[in-house]
XYZ file of C-alpha atoms in Angstrom:
402
model
C 8.809 15.662 -11.553
C 3.785 14.534 -12.479
C 1.190 12.712 -14.692
C -1.219 11.108 -16.475
C -3.002 11.258 -13.142
C 0.180 11.268 -11.464
C 0.827 9.201 -8.185
C 4.132 7.261 -8.461
C 3.951 3.978 -6.796
C 6.490 4.042 -3.956
C 9.553 2.051 -3.004
C -21.200 13.480 17.913
C -23.895 14.819 19.556
C -27.755 15.317 19.055
C -29.731 17.842 16.057
C -33.060 18.646 15.488
C -34.533 17.531 12.338
C -35.531 20.293 9.992
C -39.405 20.544 9.045
C -39.763 21.374 5.442
C -43.720 21.057 5.144
C -45.856 18.464 4.061
C -45.100 18.519 -0.180
C -42.795 15.649 -1.255
C -40.335 16.058 -4.394
C -42.098 14.298 -7.455
C -41.854 10.418 -7.626
C -41.426 8.233 -10.968
C -44.405 5.863 -11.513
C -42.318 3.132 -11.346
C -41.303 3.917 -7.872
C -43.130 2.987 -4.760
C -45.654 5.596 -3.872
C -44.506 6.546 -0.402
C -40.886 7.414 -1.958
C -39.976 11.241 -1.321
C -37.516 11.844 -4.389
C -36.090 9.960 -7.464
C -34.906 6.658 -6.814
C -31.479 5.901 -8.150
C -27.718 6.767 -6.971
C -26.353 9.943 -8.879
C -23.246 9.588 -7.191
C -19.895 9.855 -9.196
C -18.146 7.207 -10.747
C -15.144 5.939 -9.369
C -12.067 6.931 -10.713
C -9.458 3.986 -11.146
C -5.653 4.494 -11.322
C -2.951 2.302 -12.300
C 0.549 3.649 -12.138
C 2.795 3.532 -15.136
C 6.095 2.061 -14.940
C 7.008 3.097 -18.453
C 7.919 6.427 -18.044
C 10.578 8.040 -20.444
C 13.934 8.950 -18.573
C 13.669 12.355 -20.725
C 11.858 14.439 -18.239
C 11.896 17.248 -15.959
C 15.307 19.315 -15.440
C 14.474 21.081 -12.451
C 16.550 22.705 -9.651
C 16.338 21.367 -5.855
C 14.900 24.090 -4.151
C 16.414 25.761 -1.129
C 15.394 24.506 2.076
C 12.539 26.679 3.252
C 11.915 28.430 -0.207
C 8.586 26.224 -0.805
C 7.660 26.097 3.008
C 3.871 25.100 1.894
C 4.815 22.209 0.365
C 3.319 18.961 1.754
C 4.750 15.041 1.113
C 1.683 12.736 0.886
C 2.291 8.487 1.446
C -0.695 7.255 0.770
C -1.650 3.326 1.383
C -4.257 1.813 -0.831
C -5.322 -1.934 -1.163
C -3.602 -1.213 -4.714
C -0.251 -0.463 -2.998
C 1.605 2.492 -1.546
C 1.671 5.939 -3.658
C 3.366 9.229 -3.399
C 1.629 12.692 -4.258
C 2.049 16.293 -3.368
C -0.014 18.668 -1.702
C -0.178 22.163 -0.292
C -0.454 23.582 3.296
C -3.395 26.132 3.382
C -3.856 25.974 6.981
C -2.388 24.645 10.087
C -4.770 21.791 9.632
C -5.660 21.437 6.218
C -3.781 20.270 2.961
C -4.997 20.809 -0.618
C -4.290 18.014 -3.351
C -5.260 16.444 -6.361
C -8.680 14.294 -6.054
C -6.966 11.294 -7.798
C -4.218 11.005 -5.234
C -6.927 10.020 -2.583
C -9.824 8.734 -4.258
C -10.757 5.529 -3.084
C -8.308 5.834 -0.183
C -9.099 5.774 3.338
C -7.679 8.719 5.816
C -5.975 5.974 8.078
C -4.000 5.239 5.185
C -2.656 8.798 4.722
C 0.161 10.154 5.937
C 1.633 13.935 5.475
C 5.208 15.075 6.128
C 5.602 19.018 6.267
C 8.580 20.822 6.750
C 10.852 18.585 4.790
C 13.204 18.918 1.555
C 15.208 15.628 1.515
C 13.043 12.955 2.188
C 15.929 10.764 3.528
C 16.657 13.137 6.215
C 14.623 13.849 9.540
C 13.468 17.221 8.641
C 9.883 18.120 9.302
C 6.935 16.500 10.813
C 4.819 13.392 9.929
C 0.901 13.717 10.814
C -1.859 11.336 10.095
C -4.898 12.204 8.196
C -7.984 12.598 9.922
C -10.513 12.988 7.020
C -10.579 12.992 3.382
C -12.702 15.093 1.383
C -12.532 14.704 -2.718
C -15.050 16.983 -4.842
C -18.506 15.329 -5.193
C -18.061 15.776 -8.656
C -15.050 14.322 -9.459
C -15.178 11.246 -11.954
C -11.555 11.283 -13.700
C -8.635 13.833 -14.033
C -9.935 14.688 -17.616
C -13.331 15.750 -16.428
C -12.314 18.634 -14.190
C -12.914 18.640 -10.446
C -9.755 17.229 -9.747
C -9.297 18.544 -6.186
C -9.368 17.031 -2.863
C -8.642 18.332 0.663
C -6.915 16.308 3.706
C -7.692 17.102 7.241
C -4.890 16.576 9.663
C -5.449 14.754 13.142
C -3.047 17.550 14.592
C -2.251 20.874 13.837
C 0.904 22.126 12.036
C 3.496 24.179 14.072
C 4.623 26.798 11.676
C 8.188 27.790 11.141
C 10.685 29.049 8.679
C 10.253 25.741 7.192
C 6.683 25.402 7.417
C 3.927 27.968 6.187
C 0.670 28.169 4.636
C 0.375 29.147 1.340
C -2.725 31.668 0.324
C -5.577 30.907 -1.744
C -5.890 33.318 -4.756
C -8.983 35.585 -4.725
C -10.433 37.343 -8.013
C -7.944 40.206 -7.637
C -4.844 37.994 -7.211
C -5.902 35.586 -9.938
C -6.454 38.619 -12.400
C -2.599 39.228 -11.761
C -0.923 35.962 -11.701
C -2.933 33.547 -13.785
C -2.343 35.462 -16.791
C -1.206 34.077 -20.359
C 2.495 34.286 -20.527
C 3.239 34.501 -17.133
C 4.836 32.208 -14.983
C 4.486 30.007 -12.080
C 6.548 27.476 -10.219
C 5.580 23.854 -9.497
C 7.309 21.658 -6.825
C 7.519 18.099 -6.162
C 9.469 14.907 -5.382
C 8.378 13.287 -8.576
C 10.200 11.260 -11.205
C 13.131 13.398 -12.729
C 15.003 12.948 -16.174
C 16.881 9.994 -14.427
C 13.573 8.280 -14.246
C 13.600 7.972 -10.801
C 11.628 9.948 -8.015
C 13.808 12.886 -6.426
C 15.127 12.358 -2.639
C 15.307 16.489 -2.811
C 12.438 18.644 -3.326
C 12.699 20.321 -7.018
C 10.866 22.493 -8.716
C 10.881 24.337 -12.220
C 9.262 27.532 -13.540
C 6.746 27.243 -16.272
C 4.758 29.875 -18.881
C 1.067 29.125 -18.165
C -2.158 29.702 -19.864
C -5.148 30.063 -18.131
C -8.668 28.263 -18.980
C -7.497 26.609 -21.966
C -9.634 24.852 -24.302
C -6.659 22.811 -25.482
C -3.202 22.280 -23.572
C -0.830 21.046 -25.895
C -3.104 20.136 -28.979
C -5.406 18.072 -26.259
C -8.699 18.927 -24.957
C -8.521 20.393 -21.632
C -11.554 20.398 -19.207
C -13.195 23.584 -17.518
C -11.052 25.490 -14.584
C -7.904 24.283 -15.489
C -4.478 25.929 -16.237
C -2.445 25.161 -18.788
C 1.349 24.710 -17.907
C 3.472 24.860 -21.478
C 6.587 22.301 -22.083
C 9.366 24.513 -21.806
C 13.063 24.114 -21.884
C 12.723 20.113 -21.112
C 10.851 21.212 -18.208
C 7.894 19.574 -16.663
C 6.317 17.948 -13.810
C 5.921 14.401 -13.736
C 4.942 11.103 -11.844
C 4.905 11.401 -8.120
C 4.212 15.691 -8.422
C 0.169 14.962 -8.661
C -1.693 17.070 -6.280
C 1.299 19.247 -5.564
C 1.103 23.129 -5.885
C 1.747 25.391 -9.003
C 2.566 28.670 -7.348
C 3.622 32.187 -7.432
C 4.116 35.322 -5.170
C 2.297 38.636 -5.012
C 2.861 41.203 -2.300
C 5.120 38.931 -0.427
C 2.688 35.946 -0.029
C 2.937 33.053 -1.904
C -0.489 31.703 -3.547
C -1.457 28.303 -5.074
C -3.037 29.030 -8.455
C -3.033 25.217 -9.513
C -2.740 21.906 -8.710
C -0.649 18.979 -10.497
C -3.309 17.028 -12.297
C -2.056 15.344 -15.475
C -0.117 15.246 -18.535
C 1.666 13.356 -21.367
C 3.064 10.025 -19.483
C 6.501 10.641 -21.081
C 6.468 14.357 -19.208
C 7.752 16.343 -22.271
C 4.852 18.206 -23.047
C 1.984 20.285 -21.843
C 0.924 19.643 -18.267
C -3.077 20.440 -16.767
C -3.254 21.901 -13.589
C -6.816 22.260 -11.616
C -7.279 25.913 -11.098
C -7.768 26.638 -7.463
C -9.838 29.896 -7.827
C -12.520 28.145 -9.559
C -13.052 26.000 -6.440
C -13.086 28.624 -3.276
C -16.456 28.226 -2.503
C -16.187 24.332 -1.944
C -12.759 24.710 -0.199
C -14.687 27.148 2.078
C -17.425 24.881 2.491
C -15.343 22.084 3.627
C -12.362 23.522 5.305
C -13.439 27.132 6.363
C -10.222 28.168 4.691
C -10.744 31.744 2.662
C -9.031 33.479 0.085
C -7.671 36.093 2.275
C -5.936 33.543 4.498
C -8.574 33.895 7.028
C -10.952 30.815 8.277
C -14.171 30.317 8.943
C -16.767 28.112 10.527
C -17.217 25.428 7.051
C -20.899 24.972 6.147
C -21.709 22.473 6.529
C -19.041 21.192 9.122
C -17.367 18.299 7.843
C -18.284 15.136 9.620
C -16.015 12.811 11.562
C -16.785 9.025 12.257
C -18.789 8.676 15.383
C -22.771 8.594 16.251
C -25.380 11.477 15.909
C -28.822 11.439 17.079
C -31.505 13.637 15.511
C -35.074 13.783 16.722
C -38.263 15.654 15.599
C -42.423 15.561 16.008
C -44.054 14.838 12.939
C -47.851 14.882 11.722
C -49.150 12.414 9.297
C -47.866 13.359 5.771
C -44.968 15.457 6.731
C -41.375 15.245 5.841
C -38.240 16.214 8.024
C -34.658 16.382 6.780
C -31.820 15.757 9.003
C -29.570 17.377 9.580
C -31.267 19.918 7.785
C -32.344 20.575 3.948
C -28.508 21.624 3.070
C -27.036 18.112 4.351
C -23.677 17.458 5.697
C -20.314 16.650 3.626
C -19.062 13.247 4.207
C -15.779 11.836 2.769
C -16.991 8.378 2.105
C -17.569 5.183 3.932
C -20.313 2.931 5.533
C -23.316 5.333 6.551
C -25.868 3.710 9.062
C -28.924 4.951 10.095
C -31.835 3.457 12.491
C -35.216 5.209 12.879
C -37.482 4.453 15.775
C -40.994 6.482 16.457
C -43.984 6.330 18.341
C -45.770 3.192 18.759
C -48.578 2.788 16.004
C -47.125 4.786 13.801
C -45.924 3.907 9.922
C -42.549 6.244 9.181
C -40.195 5.744 6.677
C -36.518 6.576 6.041
C -34.692 7.669 3.157
C -30.952 8.492 2.817
C -30.501 11.008 -0.188
C -27.136 12.259 -1.927
C -27.034 15.418 -3.754
C -25.802 15.988 -7.334
C -26.007 19.439 -8.574
C -28.650 21.112 -7.240
C -31.046 18.202 -7.077
C -31.552 15.303 -4.337
C -32.011 11.556 -5.058
C -32.455 8.729 -2.990
C -29.509 6.231 -2.792
C -31.080 4.134 0.178
C -34.403 3.904 1.789
C -36.217 1.535 3.994
C -40.296 1.496 3.923
C -41.705 -1.284 5.995
C -45.479 -1.206 6.429
C -47.100 -1.095 9.635
C -43.980 -0.243 11.682
C -41.594 2.625 12.377
C -38.513 0.756 13.069
C -36.359 0.922 9.979
C -32.831 0.421 9.342
C -30.381 1.411 6.573
C -26.782 0.931 5.927
C -25.039 2.232 2.816
C -21.701 2.517 1.408
C -21.216 6.013 0.473
C -18.554 7.602 -1.960
C -17.825 11.164 -1.309
C -20.393 13.676 -1.431
C -23.289 15.499 0.240
C -25.899 13.725 2.254
C -29.025 13.997 4.433
C -31.568 11.802 5.862
C -35.422 11.899 5.220
C -38.105 10.826 7.181
C -41.399 10.486 5.959
C -44.524 10.296 8.478
C -46.348 7.986 6.180
C -49.264 7.491 8.931
C -49.952 8.702 12.329
C -48.102 11.416 14.046
C -45.507 11.172 16.869
C -41.979 11.931 17.716
C -39.028 9.944 15.435
C -35.663 9.818 16.271
C -32.678 8.768 13.802
C -29.520 7.166 15.386
C -26.691 7.692 12.656
C -23.472 6.244 12.605
C -20.400 6.726 10.340
């Protein structure tokens, strides 16, 4: 059933600009003096995945899951320019799927289909729903560097029944009970089995776990991971990536980890992303909280379309759209056009957040005009527009298309 970054190759409205005073962030001397922040793209590197066709035939030895025993399990079909891949995922509410970043990094939402409520893939069980948006953690650079977590927003809601239900996110209290060295958790998926082929039936194994390991099976493990210990020849494997490492508590299932990576031969300790460490990010993007309730995401995930921002400026003032916190974007082309009162000279910048800092990733600074245009190929992350009233005062409008 997982790993080595373990996918398996398959057979808009208006918003006000927020004024933030007249003081610009520090600008290095090497930059144009009118730029509002450090120039340069601080975005994440793009992870590259190559499927491994040489998996050993000594893998998993799991058992077939009973229909409805893992109602939170999702099957992902992912089409990219490199081919078609499969991964697993967890249903965390009726419109959101939790998975691994390496499963959808570089993919587009139009190439991702999610099947829920199914145990046997060759059957007509369950329902297939298209993805409408993908959200890779903005700090993800590769499986061995942590942050291997992503969210998929579905184009339609899931209808829950006895075979299809959401799994809960572990609060600190639940985490302290379930994610403990020596306890067991269940990983499930349709990945490669001991026969060297992917499974038509959903399978599962129960593994002893170690939370927050510095090493997993003798190898370095990144922060905020869980080590799934190799046990009785059982392991997760290729195709299980993104799937749940789960356990029950007081009658509810909780997703403790996400299948991330491990030995190519699937005979060793595996590394799982520790979900509890990313509760704030999950809530920010999807609104789903540890107690199973849903809040309004902050910032609300964006969908393709056109948004218009307007604001009034005095000379020397900077303003941000849609505000200082920006918005989360799953990736793609961002276009922005700035127009302002005749006779003014306003400039337009697109910034991306890295850690607690913002960096310019694109800018338009034409002298003597307030017509500026930017088109930027964006990786996933948090972005905002900045308008600099370089000369003159008046009204400015940004027309944004994603």
